[in-house]
Amino acid sequence: MRGAVEIRLLAPAKINLFLELHGKRLDGYHDLETLMVSIDLCDELILRSGDPSESIALEAHWSSGLLAQRCISAASAFQPLPPVEKNLLYRALALLQKECGVNSPVQVALLKRIPLEAGLGGASADAAAALLAGNAFWHLGLSIAELSDFAAQIGSDVSFFLHGGFALCEGRGEIVTPMENLPPIWVVVVKPPFGLSTPLVYRKCEIPHKPCQMAPMLDALRNRDEFALAGQVVNRLWAPALAIESRLAALPAAFDEAGLIVHQMSGSGSSYFGVTFDRMKAIRAAAILRNRALGFTWVGRGGVKSGTKSACNVPHDTLSS
Ligand code: C5P
């Protein structure tokens, strides 16, 4: 019997170690310069052959493991998931089917761990993983450059997630230059129980007359110098986010008190992260922050590459669940 293909893929979240705005564009977007770093807080995607009655059958659930965590605010950090058709992952697979003339149906299970409205790029990560998984599942043979064209149609951050690791992202975020040879980092993320709307944060932002430079941050990162890095991890969206949600104000001091001097908000928020080169320091800081019950608190590695976790042939009769 010919086995049906099952593709499993991890979709890692990201933080922004630097985010500067260079101007507002006529299309309403902002030109920016950001260093995106993937982290090993991952959603998980499983693609299997579907039923002909539905071209894309998507089921999305929060990972039950999250609720078991010792995190008081976990329940409020993980709000109900949006309807499946609004899911960027669904749009990514529909776009691949349409543009590549695919007519074989797919069944998708999405296990969510990345919180929503968090500035961690969860929806974009899922969409990029769907493009990579769909490309393999339907044997389309598209290159990363070809997938990037689809990615840019879905969202500004999606192209980054086709690469993962460290990358400089420019334009509205879709022009991606992967950066090699940057040192691995340890990252602590706190997602408060409230989220922030990306369009709203951008609407309230101001373009600086004198933009910050990324080079000193990259030098400090290469030198593994936390003291130098502390002053260079910039996010131009912090001020508008704080103006919208004053509860963010508690986070910088909480990270300092937990022993992490390098900290900043991720993307348009509401997640706040700390970075260190010392694993034990990260684990200790996460424990302190968790005890303060500021929100869902996660600790793990930064700089994780995107890619297939496993792709295997499995017999049809194991696919019924
Ligand atoms: O591209 P994406 O759909 O992820 O963007 C969401 C919203 O964020 C946009 O509608 C826009 O309001 C804002 N945005 C922006 N400039 C960017 C990226 C996003 O203004 N570079």
Coordinates of C-alpha atoms and ligand atoms in Angstrom, one line a residue:
M1 CA 0.0 0.0 0.0
R2 CA 1.3 3.5 -0.9
G3 CA 1.8 5.5 2.4
A4 CA 0.2 8.9 2.8
V5 CA 2.6 11.7 3.5
E6 CA 2.5 13.4 6.9
I7 CA 4.6 16.6 7.3
R8 CA 5.3 18.0 10.8
L9 CA 6.9 21.4 11.1
L10 CA 7.8 23.7 14.1
A11 CA 6.9 27.3 13.7
P12 CA 9.3 29.3 16.0
A13 CA 8.3 32.8 17.3
K14 CA 10.6 35.9 17.1
I15 CA 11.7 38.8 19.1
N16 CA 13.1 42.1 17.7
L17 CA 16.5 43.0 19.1
F18 CA 16.4 46.3 17.3
L19 CA 13.5 48.1 15.6
E20 CA 13.8 51.6 14.1
L21 CA 11.4 53.4 11.8
H22 CA 12.6 55.4 8.8
G23 CA 9.4 56.8 7.4
K24 CA 5.7 56.5 6.7
R25 CA 4.9 55.2 3.2
L26 CA 2.1 56.1 0.8
D27 CA 0.6 52.6 1.1
G28 CA 0.1 53.2 4.9
Y29 CA 3.0 51.0 6.0
H30 CA 6.2 52.1 7.6
D31 CA 9.7 51.6 6.3
L32 CA 11.7 50.0 9.1
E33 CA 15.0 48.4 10.0
T34 CA 14.8 45.5 12.4
L35 CA 16.9 42.6 13.7
M36 CA 14.6 39.7 14.0
V37 CA 15.7 36.7 16.0
S38 CA 13.7 33.4 16.1
I39 CA 13.2 31.8 19.5
D40 CA 12.4 28.2 20.3
L41 CA 8.9 29.0 21.6
C42 CA 7.1 27.1 18.7
D43 CA 3.7 26.4 17.3
E44 CA 3.5 23.0 15.6
L45 CA 1.9 22.1 12.3
I46 CA 0.9 18.7 11.0
L47 CA -0.2 18.3 7.3
R48 CA -1.9 15.2 6.1
S49 CA -4.0 14.2 3.1
G50 CA -7.5 15.6 3.4
D51 CA -11.0 14.8 2.5
P52 CA -12.0 15.9 -1.1
S53 CA -15.1 17.7 0.4
E54 CA -12.8 20.4 1.9
S55 CA -9.7 21.8 0.2
I56 CA -8.2 22.9 3.5
A57 CA -9.5 21.4 6.7
L58 CA -7.9 23.3 9.6
E59 CA -8.1 22.6 13.3
A60 CA -6.3 24.8 15.7
H61 CA -5.9 24.3 19.5
W62 CA -3.9 25.7 22.3
S63 CA -1.3 23.2 23.6
S64 CA -2.8 21.7 26.8
G65 CA 0.7 21.8 28.2
L66 CA 0.4 25.5 28.6
L67 CA -2.4 25.3 31.1
A68 CA -0.3 22.9 33.2
Q69 CA 2.5 25.5 33.6
R70 CA 2.9 27.2 36.9
C71 CA 1.9 30.5 35.4
I72 CA -1.0 32.3 37.1
S73 CA -1.9 34.5 34.1
A74 CA -1.6 31.7 31.5
A75 CA -5.4 31.5 31.0
S76 CA -5.8 35.2 30.3
A77 CA -2.7 35.2 28.0
F78 CA -4.2 32.6 25.7
Q79 CA -7.5 34.0 24.4
P80 CA -9.8 32.2 22.0
L81 CA -8.3 31.6 18.6
P82 CA -9.8 33.5 15.6
P83 CA -12.0 31.7 13.0
V84 CA -9.9 29.4 10.9
E85 CA -10.5 31.3 7.6
K86 CA -8.9 34.4 9.2
N87 CA -5.8 32.4 10.1
L88 CA -2.8 33.5 8.1
L89 CA -1.8 29.8 7.8
Y90 CA -5.1 29.1 6.0
R91 CA -4.5 32.0 3.7
A92 CA -1.0 30.8 2.9
L93 CA -2.2 27.3 2.0
A94 CA -5.1 28.7 -0.1
L95 CA -2.6 31.0 -1.9
L96 CA -0.3 28.1 -2.7
Q97 CA -3.2 26.0 -4.0
K98 CA -4.5 28.8 -6.2
E99 CA -1.2 30.0 -7.6
C100 CA 0.2 26.5 -8.2
G101 CA -3.0 24.9 -9.4
V102 CA -3.0 22.4 -6.6
N103 CA -6.2 20.4 -6.2
S104 CA -5.3 17.8 -3.7
P105 CA -7.0 18.5 -0.3
V106 CA -5.1 18.9 2.9
Q107 CA -5.9 18.4 6.6
V108 CA -4.0 20.6 9.0
A109 CA -3.6 20.4 12.7
L110 CA -2.2 23.5 14.4
L111 CA -1.0 23.3 18.0
K112 CA -0.6 26.8 19.3
R113 CA 1.9 27.8 22.0
I114 CA 2.8 31.4 20.8
P115 CA 0.4 33.9 22.4
L116 CA -1.7 36.3 20.2
E117 CA -1.3 40.1 20.0
A118 CA 2.1 39.6 21.6
G119 CA 4.6 41.0 19.1
L120 CA 6.1 37.5 18.8
G121 CA 4.9 37.0 15.2
G122 CA 2.9 33.8 15.9
A123 CA 0.4 34.1 13.0
S124 CA 3.2 35.0 10.6
A125 CA 5.3 32.1 11.8
D126 CA 2.4 29.7 11.2
A127 CA 1.9 31.1 7.7
A128 CA 5.6 30.7 6.8
A129 CA 5.6 27.2 8.2
A130 CA 2.5 26.5 6.1
L131 CA 4.3 27.7 2.9
L132 CA 7.3 25.5 3.7
A133 CA 5.1 22.5 4.6
G134 CA 2.8 22.9 1.6
N135 CA 5.7 23.2 -0.8
A136 CA 7.0 19.8 0.5
F137 CA 3.6 18.2 0.9
W138 CA 2.5 19.0 -2.7
H139 CA 6.0 18.5 -4.2
L140 CA 5.9 22.0 -5.7
G141 CA 9.7 22.5 -5.7
L142 CA 9.5 26.3 -5.1
S143 CA 12.6 28.1 -4.0
I144 CA 12.8 30.2 -0.8
A145 CA 12.8 33.3 -3.1
E146 CA 9.6 32.1 -4.8
L147 CA 8.0 31.3 -1.5
S148 CA 9.1 34.8 -0.3
D149 CA 6.9 36.4 -3.0
F150 CA 3.9 34.5 -1.6
A151 CA 5.0 35.4 2.0
A152 CA 5.0 39.1 1.3
Q153 CA 1.4 38.9 0.0
I154 CA 0.3 37.5 3.3
G155 CA 2.1 39.8 5.8
S156 CA 5.2 41.9 6.4
D157 CA 6.9 39.5 8.8
V158 CA 6.1 36.2 7.0
S159 CA 9.2 36.2 4.8
F160 CA 11.5 36.3 7.8
F161 CA 10.0 33.1 9.1
L162 CA 11.0 31.2 5.9
H163 CA 14.6 31.7 7.2
G164 CA 14.6 32.0 11.0
G165 CA 17.8 32.5 12.9
F166 CA 19.0 36.1 13.0
A167 CA 18.0 38.4 10.1
L168 CA 18.1 42.0 9.2
C169 CA 14.6 42.9 7.8
E170 CA 13.9 46.1 5.9
G171 CA 11.3 47.7 3.7
R172 CA 8.0 47.0 5.5
G173 CA 9.8 43.9 6.9
E174 CA 9.7 41.7 3.9
I175 CA 13.2 42.4 2.6
V176 CA 15.2 39.8 4.6
T177 CA 19.0 39.4 4.8
P178 CA 19.9 36.4 7.0
M179 CA 22.8 37.1 9.4
E180 CA 25.2 34.3 10.1
N181 CA 27.8 34.1 12.9
L182 CA 25.9 35.9 15.6
P183 CA 26.2 34.2 19.0
P184 CA 23.4 32.1 20.5
I185 CA 21.4 33.9 23.1
W186 CA 19.1 33.0 26.0
V187 CA 15.8 34.8 26.0
V188 CA 13.1 35.3 28.7
V189 CA 9.7 36.5 27.5
V190 CA 6.8 37.8 29.5
K191 CA 3.5 38.1 27.7
P192 CA 1.2 40.2 30.0
P193 CA -2.5 39.2 30.2
F194 CA -3.4 42.0 27.8
G195 CA -2.5 42.2 24.0
L196 CA -1.8 45.1 21.7
S197 CA -3.2 45.7 18.2
T198 CA -0.3 46.2 15.7
P199 CA -2.2 48.7 13.4
L200 CA -3.1 50.8 16.5
V201 CA 0.5 50.9 17.8
Y202 CA 1.8 51.9 14.3
R203 CA -0.9 54.6 14.0
K204 CA 0.4 56.3 17.2
C205 CA 4.1 56.0 16.3
E206 CA 6.4 58.9 15.5
I207 CA 9.2 58.9 12.9
P208 CA 12.5 60.1 14.6
H209 CA 14.4 63.0 13.0
K210 CA 17.6 61.2 13.9
P211 CA 17.1 57.4 13.7
C212 CA 19.2 55.1 15.9
Q213 CA 21.9 53.0 14.3
M214 CA 21.9 49.2 14.4
A215 CA 25.7 48.8 14.1
P216 CA 26.6 49.4 17.8
M217 CA 24.0 46.8 18.8
L218 CA 25.5 44.2 16.4
D219 CA 29.0 45.0 17.7
A220 CA 27.8 44.4 21.3
L221 CA 26.1 41.2 20.3
R222 CA 29.2 39.9 18.5
N223 CA 31.3 40.8 21.5
R224 CA 28.8 39.1 23.9
D225 CA 28.9 42.3 25.9
E226 CA 25.7 42.6 27.9
F227 CA 26.6 46.0 29.4
A228 CA 27.1 47.5 25.9
L229 CA 24.1 45.7 24.5
A230 CA 21.8 47.0 27.3
G231 CA 21.8 50.6 25.8
Q232 CA 21.5 49.5 22.2
V233 CA 18.4 47.3 22.1
V234 CA 16.0 49.9 20.7
N235 CA 12.3 49.6 19.8
R236 CA 10.7 52.7 18.3
L237 CA 7.3 51.2 19.0
W238 CA 7.8 51.1 22.7
A239 CA 6.6 54.7 23.3
P240 CA 3.3 54.4 21.4
A241 CA 2.7 51.0 23.0
L242 CA 3.2 52.5 26.4
A243 CA 0.9 55.4 25.6
I244 CA -1.8 52.9 24.7
E245 CA -1.2 50.5 27.6
S246 CA 0.3 52.0 30.7
R247 CA 0.5 48.6 32.4
L248 CA 3.6 48.0 30.3
A249 CA 5.5 50.4 32.5
A250 CA 6.1 47.8 35.2
L251 CA 8.1 45.5 33.0
P252 CA 11.5 47.2 32.5
A253 CA 12.1 47.5 36.3
A254 CA 10.9 43.9 36.8
F255 CA 13.5 42.6 34.3
D256 CA 16.2 44.7 35.9
E257 CA 15.2 43.3 39.3
A258 CA 15.3 39.8 37.9
G259 CA 19.0 40.4 36.9
L260 CA 18.5 40.9 33.2
I261 CA 20.0 44.2 32.1
V262 CA 19.3 43.7 28.4
H263 CA 15.5 44.0 27.9
Q264 CA 13.0 45.6 25.5
M265 CA 9.5 45.1 24.1
S266 CA 9.1 42.7 21.1
G267 CA 7.6 44.1 17.9
S268 CA 4.4 46.1 18.6
G269 CA 4.0 44.3 22.0
S270 CA 2.7 43.4 24.4
S271 CA 5.4 40.9 25.1
Y272 CA 8.6 42.1 26.8
F273 CA 11.8 40.1 26.7
G274 CA 15.2 39.9 28.3
V275 CA 18.4 38.6 26.8
T276 CA 21.6 37.1 28.3
F277 CA 24.4 34.9 27.1
D278 CA 24.3 32.9 30.4
R279 CA 21.8 30.1 30.5
M280 CA 21.6 29.9 34.3
K281 CA 21.0 33.6 34.6
A282 CA 18.1 33.3 32.2
I283 CA 16.6 30.4 34.1
R284 CA 16.9 32.2 37.4
A285 CA 15.4 35.4 36.0
A286 CA 12.5 33.5 34.5
A287 CA 11.7 32.0 37.9
I288 CA 11.8 35.4 39.6
L289 CA 9.5 36.9 36.9
R290 CA 7.2 33.9 37.1
N291 CA 6.8 34.5 40.8
R292 CA 5.8 38.0 40.2
A293 CA 2.9 36.7 38.1
L294 CA 3.3 39.4 35.4
G295 CA 1.9 37.1 32.7
F296 CA 2.9 34.0 30.7
T297 CA 6.6 33.6 31.3
W298 CA 8.9 31.6 28.9
V299 CA 12.6 30.9 28.8
G300 CA 14.6 29.3 26.0
R301 CA 17.1 29.8 23.2
G302 CA 17.3 32.5 20.5
G303 CA 18.5 32.1 16.9
V304 CA 16.7 29.0 16.0
K305 CA 16.5 28.2 12.3
S306 CA 13.1 27.4 10.6
G307 CA 12.7 24.0 9.0
T308 CA 11.1 20.6 8.9
K309 CA 11.0 18.7 12.1
S310 CA 10.0 15.5 10.5
A311 CA 8.6 14.4 7.2
C312 CA 7.7 10.8 6.9
N313 CA 5.5 8.3 5.1
V314 CA 2.9 6.9 7.4
P315 CA 0.3 4.2 6.6
H316 CA -3.3 5.4 5.9
D317 CA -4.8 3.6 8.8
T318 CA -2.8 5.7 11.4
L319 CA -4.3 8.9 10.1
S320 CA -7.8 8.6 11.4
S321 CA -7.4 10.4 14.7
Ligands
C5P1 O1 1.8 43.4 7.1 P1 0.9 43.1 8.3 O2 -0.5 42.7 7.9 O3 1.5 42.2 9.3 O4 0.8 44.5 9.1 C1 -0.2 44.7 10.0 C2 -0.4 46.2 10.2 O5 0.8 46.8 10.9 C3 -0.5 47.0 8.9 O6 -1.8 47.1 8.5 C4 0.0 48.4 9.3 O7 -1.0 49.1 10.0 C5 1.1 48.0 10.3 N1 2.5 48.0 9.8 C6 3.1 49.2 9.4 N2 4.4 49.1 8.9 C7 5.0 47.9 8.8 C8 4.4 46.7 9.2 C9 3.1 46.8 9.7 O8 2.5 50.2 9.5 N3 6.3 47.9 8.3

